[in-house]
mmCIF file of C-alpha atoms in Angstrom:
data_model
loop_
_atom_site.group_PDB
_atom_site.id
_atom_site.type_symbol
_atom_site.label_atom_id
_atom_site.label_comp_id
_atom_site.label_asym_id
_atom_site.label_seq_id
_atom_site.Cartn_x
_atom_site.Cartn_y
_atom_site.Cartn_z
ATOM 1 C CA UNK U 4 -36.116 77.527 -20.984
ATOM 2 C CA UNK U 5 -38.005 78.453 -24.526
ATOM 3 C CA UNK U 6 -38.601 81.811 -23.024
ATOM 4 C CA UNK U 7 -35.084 82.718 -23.055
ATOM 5 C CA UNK U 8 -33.800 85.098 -25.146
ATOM 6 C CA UNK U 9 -30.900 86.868 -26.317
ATOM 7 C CA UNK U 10 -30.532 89.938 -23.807
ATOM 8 C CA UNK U 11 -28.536 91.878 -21.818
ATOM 9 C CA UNK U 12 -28.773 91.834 -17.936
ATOM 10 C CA UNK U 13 -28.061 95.628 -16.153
ATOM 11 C CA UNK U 14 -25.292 94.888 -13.716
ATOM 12 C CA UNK U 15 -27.074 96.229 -9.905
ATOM 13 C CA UNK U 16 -25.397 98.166 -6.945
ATOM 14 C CA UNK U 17 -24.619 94.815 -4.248
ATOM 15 C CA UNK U 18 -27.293 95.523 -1.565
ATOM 16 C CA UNK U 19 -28.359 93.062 1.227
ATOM 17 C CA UNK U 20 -31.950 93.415 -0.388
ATOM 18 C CA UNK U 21 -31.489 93.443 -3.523
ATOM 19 C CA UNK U 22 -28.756 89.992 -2.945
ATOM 20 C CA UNK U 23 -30.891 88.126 -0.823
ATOM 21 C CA UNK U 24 -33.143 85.815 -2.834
ATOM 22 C CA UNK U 25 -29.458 85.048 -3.886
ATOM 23 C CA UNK U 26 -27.321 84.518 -0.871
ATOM 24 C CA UNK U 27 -25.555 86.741 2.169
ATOM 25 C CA UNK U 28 -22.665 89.727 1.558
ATOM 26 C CA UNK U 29 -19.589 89.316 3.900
ATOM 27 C CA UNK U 30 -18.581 92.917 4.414
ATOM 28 C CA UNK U 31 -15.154 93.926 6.075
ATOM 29 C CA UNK U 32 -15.707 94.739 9.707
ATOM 30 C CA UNK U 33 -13.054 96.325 12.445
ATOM 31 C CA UNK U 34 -11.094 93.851 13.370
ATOM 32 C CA UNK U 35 -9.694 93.468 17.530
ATOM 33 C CA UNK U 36 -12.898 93.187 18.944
ATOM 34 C CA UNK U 37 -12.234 89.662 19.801
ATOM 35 C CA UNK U 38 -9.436 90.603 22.516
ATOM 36 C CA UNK U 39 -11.633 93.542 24.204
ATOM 37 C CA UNK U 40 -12.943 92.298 27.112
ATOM 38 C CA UNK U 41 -15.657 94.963 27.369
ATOM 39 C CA UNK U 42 -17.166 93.853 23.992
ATOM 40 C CA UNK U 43 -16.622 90.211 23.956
ATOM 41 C CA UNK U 44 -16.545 89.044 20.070
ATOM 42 C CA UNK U 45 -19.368 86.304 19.191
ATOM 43 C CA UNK U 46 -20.063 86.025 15.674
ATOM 44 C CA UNK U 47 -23.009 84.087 16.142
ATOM 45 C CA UNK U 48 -24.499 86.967 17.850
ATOM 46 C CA UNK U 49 -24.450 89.582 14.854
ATOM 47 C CA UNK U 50 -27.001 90.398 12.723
ATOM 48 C CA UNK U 51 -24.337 90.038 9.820
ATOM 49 C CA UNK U 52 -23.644 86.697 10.642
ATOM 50 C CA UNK U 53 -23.669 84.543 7.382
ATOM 51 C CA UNK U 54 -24.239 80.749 7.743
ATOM 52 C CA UNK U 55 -22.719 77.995 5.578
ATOM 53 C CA UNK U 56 -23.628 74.666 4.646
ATOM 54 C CA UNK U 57 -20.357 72.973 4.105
ATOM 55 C CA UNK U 58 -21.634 69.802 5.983
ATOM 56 C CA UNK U 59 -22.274 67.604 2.807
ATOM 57 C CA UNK U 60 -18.671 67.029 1.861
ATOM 58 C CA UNK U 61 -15.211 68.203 3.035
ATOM 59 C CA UNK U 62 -14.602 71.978 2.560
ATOM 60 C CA UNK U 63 -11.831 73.538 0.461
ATOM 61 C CA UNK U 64 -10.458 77.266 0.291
ATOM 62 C CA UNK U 65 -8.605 77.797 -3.066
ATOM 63 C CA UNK U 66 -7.726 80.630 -5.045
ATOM 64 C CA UNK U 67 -8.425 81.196 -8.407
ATOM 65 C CA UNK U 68 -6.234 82.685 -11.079
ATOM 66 C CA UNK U 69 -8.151 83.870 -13.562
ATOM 67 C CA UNK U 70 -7.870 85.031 -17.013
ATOM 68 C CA UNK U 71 -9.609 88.020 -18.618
ATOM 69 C CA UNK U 72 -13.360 86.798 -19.125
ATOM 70 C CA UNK U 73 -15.498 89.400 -20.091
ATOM 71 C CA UNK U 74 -18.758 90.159 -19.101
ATOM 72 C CA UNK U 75 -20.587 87.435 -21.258
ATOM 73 C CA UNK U 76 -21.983 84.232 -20.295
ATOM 74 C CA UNK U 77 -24.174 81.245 -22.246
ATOM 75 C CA UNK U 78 -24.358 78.595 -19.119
ATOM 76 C CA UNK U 79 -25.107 78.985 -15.563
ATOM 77 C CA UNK U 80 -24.660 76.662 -13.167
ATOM 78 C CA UNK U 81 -25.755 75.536 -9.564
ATOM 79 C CA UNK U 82 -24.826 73.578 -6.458
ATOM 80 C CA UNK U 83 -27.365 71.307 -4.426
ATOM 81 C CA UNK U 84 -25.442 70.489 -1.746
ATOM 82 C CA UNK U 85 -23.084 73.468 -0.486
ATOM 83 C CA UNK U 86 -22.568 77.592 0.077
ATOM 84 C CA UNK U 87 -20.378 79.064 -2.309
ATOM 85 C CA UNK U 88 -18.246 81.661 -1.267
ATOM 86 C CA UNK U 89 -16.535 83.613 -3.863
ATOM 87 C CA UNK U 90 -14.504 87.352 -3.207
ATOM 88 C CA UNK U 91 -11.844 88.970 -5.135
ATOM 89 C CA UNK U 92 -8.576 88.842 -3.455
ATOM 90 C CA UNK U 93 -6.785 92.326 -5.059
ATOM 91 C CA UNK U 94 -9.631 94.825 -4.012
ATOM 92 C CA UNK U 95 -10.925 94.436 -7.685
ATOM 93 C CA UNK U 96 -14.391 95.440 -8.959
ATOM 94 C CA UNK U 97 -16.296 92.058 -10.298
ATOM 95 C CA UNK U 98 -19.782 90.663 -11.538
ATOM 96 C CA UNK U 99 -21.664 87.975 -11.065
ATOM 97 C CA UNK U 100 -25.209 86.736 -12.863
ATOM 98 C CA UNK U 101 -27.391 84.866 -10.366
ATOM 99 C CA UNK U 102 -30.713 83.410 -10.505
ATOM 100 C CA UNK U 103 -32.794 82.392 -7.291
ATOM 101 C CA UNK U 104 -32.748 78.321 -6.871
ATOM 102 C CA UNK U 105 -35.568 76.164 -8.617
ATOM 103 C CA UNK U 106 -37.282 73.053 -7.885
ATOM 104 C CA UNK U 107 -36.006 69.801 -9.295
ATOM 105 C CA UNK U 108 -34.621 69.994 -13.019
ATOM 106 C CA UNK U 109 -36.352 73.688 -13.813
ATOM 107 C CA UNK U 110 -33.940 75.897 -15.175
ATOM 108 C CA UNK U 111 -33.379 79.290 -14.644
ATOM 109 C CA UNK U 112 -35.484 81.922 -17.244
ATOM 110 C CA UNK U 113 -33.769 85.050 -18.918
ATOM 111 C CA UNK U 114 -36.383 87.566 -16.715
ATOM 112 C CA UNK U 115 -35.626 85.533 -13.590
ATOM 113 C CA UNK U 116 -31.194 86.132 -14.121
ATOM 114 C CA UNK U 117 -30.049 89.234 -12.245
ATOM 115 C CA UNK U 118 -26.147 90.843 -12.535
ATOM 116 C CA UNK U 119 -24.142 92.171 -9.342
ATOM 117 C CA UNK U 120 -21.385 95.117 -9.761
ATOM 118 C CA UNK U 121 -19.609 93.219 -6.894
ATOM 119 C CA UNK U 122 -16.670 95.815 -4.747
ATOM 120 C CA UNK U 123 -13.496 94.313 -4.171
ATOM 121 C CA UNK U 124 -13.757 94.423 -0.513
ATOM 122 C CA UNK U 125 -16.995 91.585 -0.314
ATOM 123 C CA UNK U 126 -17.731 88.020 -0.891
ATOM 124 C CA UNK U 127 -20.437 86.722 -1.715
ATOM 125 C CA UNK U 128 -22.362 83.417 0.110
ATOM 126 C CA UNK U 129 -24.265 81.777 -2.249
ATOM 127 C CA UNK U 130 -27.273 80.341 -1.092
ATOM 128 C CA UNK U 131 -27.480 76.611 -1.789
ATOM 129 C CA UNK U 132 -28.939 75.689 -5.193
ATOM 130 C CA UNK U 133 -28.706 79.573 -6.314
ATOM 131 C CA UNK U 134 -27.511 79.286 -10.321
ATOM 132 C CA UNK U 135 -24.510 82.015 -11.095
ATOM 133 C CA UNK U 136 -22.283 82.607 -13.841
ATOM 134 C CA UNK U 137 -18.997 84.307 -13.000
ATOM 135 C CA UNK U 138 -16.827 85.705 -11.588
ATOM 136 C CA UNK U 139 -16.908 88.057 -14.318
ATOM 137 C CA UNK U 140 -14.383 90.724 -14.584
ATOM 138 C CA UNK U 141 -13.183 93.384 -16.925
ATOM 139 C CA UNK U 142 -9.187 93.133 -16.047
ATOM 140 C CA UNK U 143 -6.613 90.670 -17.788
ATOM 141 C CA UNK U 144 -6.567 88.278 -14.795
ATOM 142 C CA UNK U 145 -8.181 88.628 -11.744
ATOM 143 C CA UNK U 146 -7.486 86.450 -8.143
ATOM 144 C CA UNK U 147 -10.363 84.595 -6.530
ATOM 145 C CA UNK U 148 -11.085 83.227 -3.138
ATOM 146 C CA UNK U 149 -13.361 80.758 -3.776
ATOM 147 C CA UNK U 150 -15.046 77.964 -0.586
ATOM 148 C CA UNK U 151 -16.283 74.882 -1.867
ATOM 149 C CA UNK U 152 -16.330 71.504 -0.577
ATOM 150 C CA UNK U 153 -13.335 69.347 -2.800
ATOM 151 C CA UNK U 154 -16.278 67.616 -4.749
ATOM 152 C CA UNK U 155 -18.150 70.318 -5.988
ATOM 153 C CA UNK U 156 -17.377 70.530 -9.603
ATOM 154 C CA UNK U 157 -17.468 66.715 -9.806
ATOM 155 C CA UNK U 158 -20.153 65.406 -7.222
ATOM 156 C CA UNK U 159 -22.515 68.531 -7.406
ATOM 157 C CA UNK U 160 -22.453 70.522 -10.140
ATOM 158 C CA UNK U 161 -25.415 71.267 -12.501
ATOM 159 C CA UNK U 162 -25.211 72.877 -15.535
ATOM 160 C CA UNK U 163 -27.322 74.685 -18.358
ATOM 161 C CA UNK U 164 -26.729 76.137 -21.619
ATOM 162 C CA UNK U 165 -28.535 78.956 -22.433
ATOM 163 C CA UNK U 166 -29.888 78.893 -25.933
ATOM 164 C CA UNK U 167 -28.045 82.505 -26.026
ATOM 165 C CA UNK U 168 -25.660 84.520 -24.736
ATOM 166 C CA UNK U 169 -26.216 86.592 -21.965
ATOM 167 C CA UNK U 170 -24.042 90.057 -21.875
ATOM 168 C CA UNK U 171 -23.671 91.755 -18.258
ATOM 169 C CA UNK U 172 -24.432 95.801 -19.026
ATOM 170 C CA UNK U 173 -22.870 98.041 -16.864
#
């Protein structure tokens, strides 16, 4: 953590590459595939197919209103148990800071934190122990879809302060 330091973090394109150290992309696909007998639908079979680990506790869909909150952020946070999937629900551009998970209590370093430009048409699956900070959004409020289990803020839920604020460059 001493190496830290005040800094900005350049907000990055959403790529399957450049996300992956984080967690998976859930992309918007044609839908009616599943009733065409000629292309049976199996999403275990795709290559796109993102797996959750929701089986440490009893999963919960909710959606989160959310007030204007800016692109700046002094704490990140992670989950040791479960996925986190988080998407805007009004097609509305957002960020998110991640940094890849760490072994036992070693927290995330300011050259290690990267920043998503994240389209309104894609969650994101967070892999599990992956620290974030966001959403993050420019607009007054903002709607989220965010899958957790019911515990996770209470039974799984780590948190650092970082000894500065972080700003999200776009």
């Amino acid at each position: 953590m001493d190496s830290l330091v005040q800094g900005s973090i350049r907000a990055q394109d959403l790529t399957d590459e450049a996300f992956a150290p984080y967690g998976d992309i859930i992309k918007p696909r044609m839908s009616g595939e599943q009733f065409d007998r000629a292309h049976s639908y199996d999403p275990s079979k795709e290559k796109t197919y993102v797996k959750l680990v929701m089986t440490n506790g009893v999963p919960t869909l909710r959606i989160m209103n959310l007030r204007l909150r800016g692109l700046t952020f002094s704490n990140m946070a992670r989950h040791r148990r479960v996925s986190q999937c988080l998407g805007s629900l009004q097609g509305k551009e957002w960020y998110m800071a991640v940094a890849a998970p760490t072994n036992g209590d070693s927290c995330p370093r300011l050259e290690d934190i990267a920043a998503f430009r994240i389209p309104g048409d894609r969650i994101i699956k967070l892999h599990v122990g992956t620290w974030h900070a966001g959403p993050h959004f420019k607009h007054q409020e903002c709607l989220f879809m965010n899958l957790e289990n019911e515990d996770t803020n209470t039974q799984d839920f780590q948190d650092v302060a970082l000894p500065h604020e972080c700003q999200i460059k776009d």
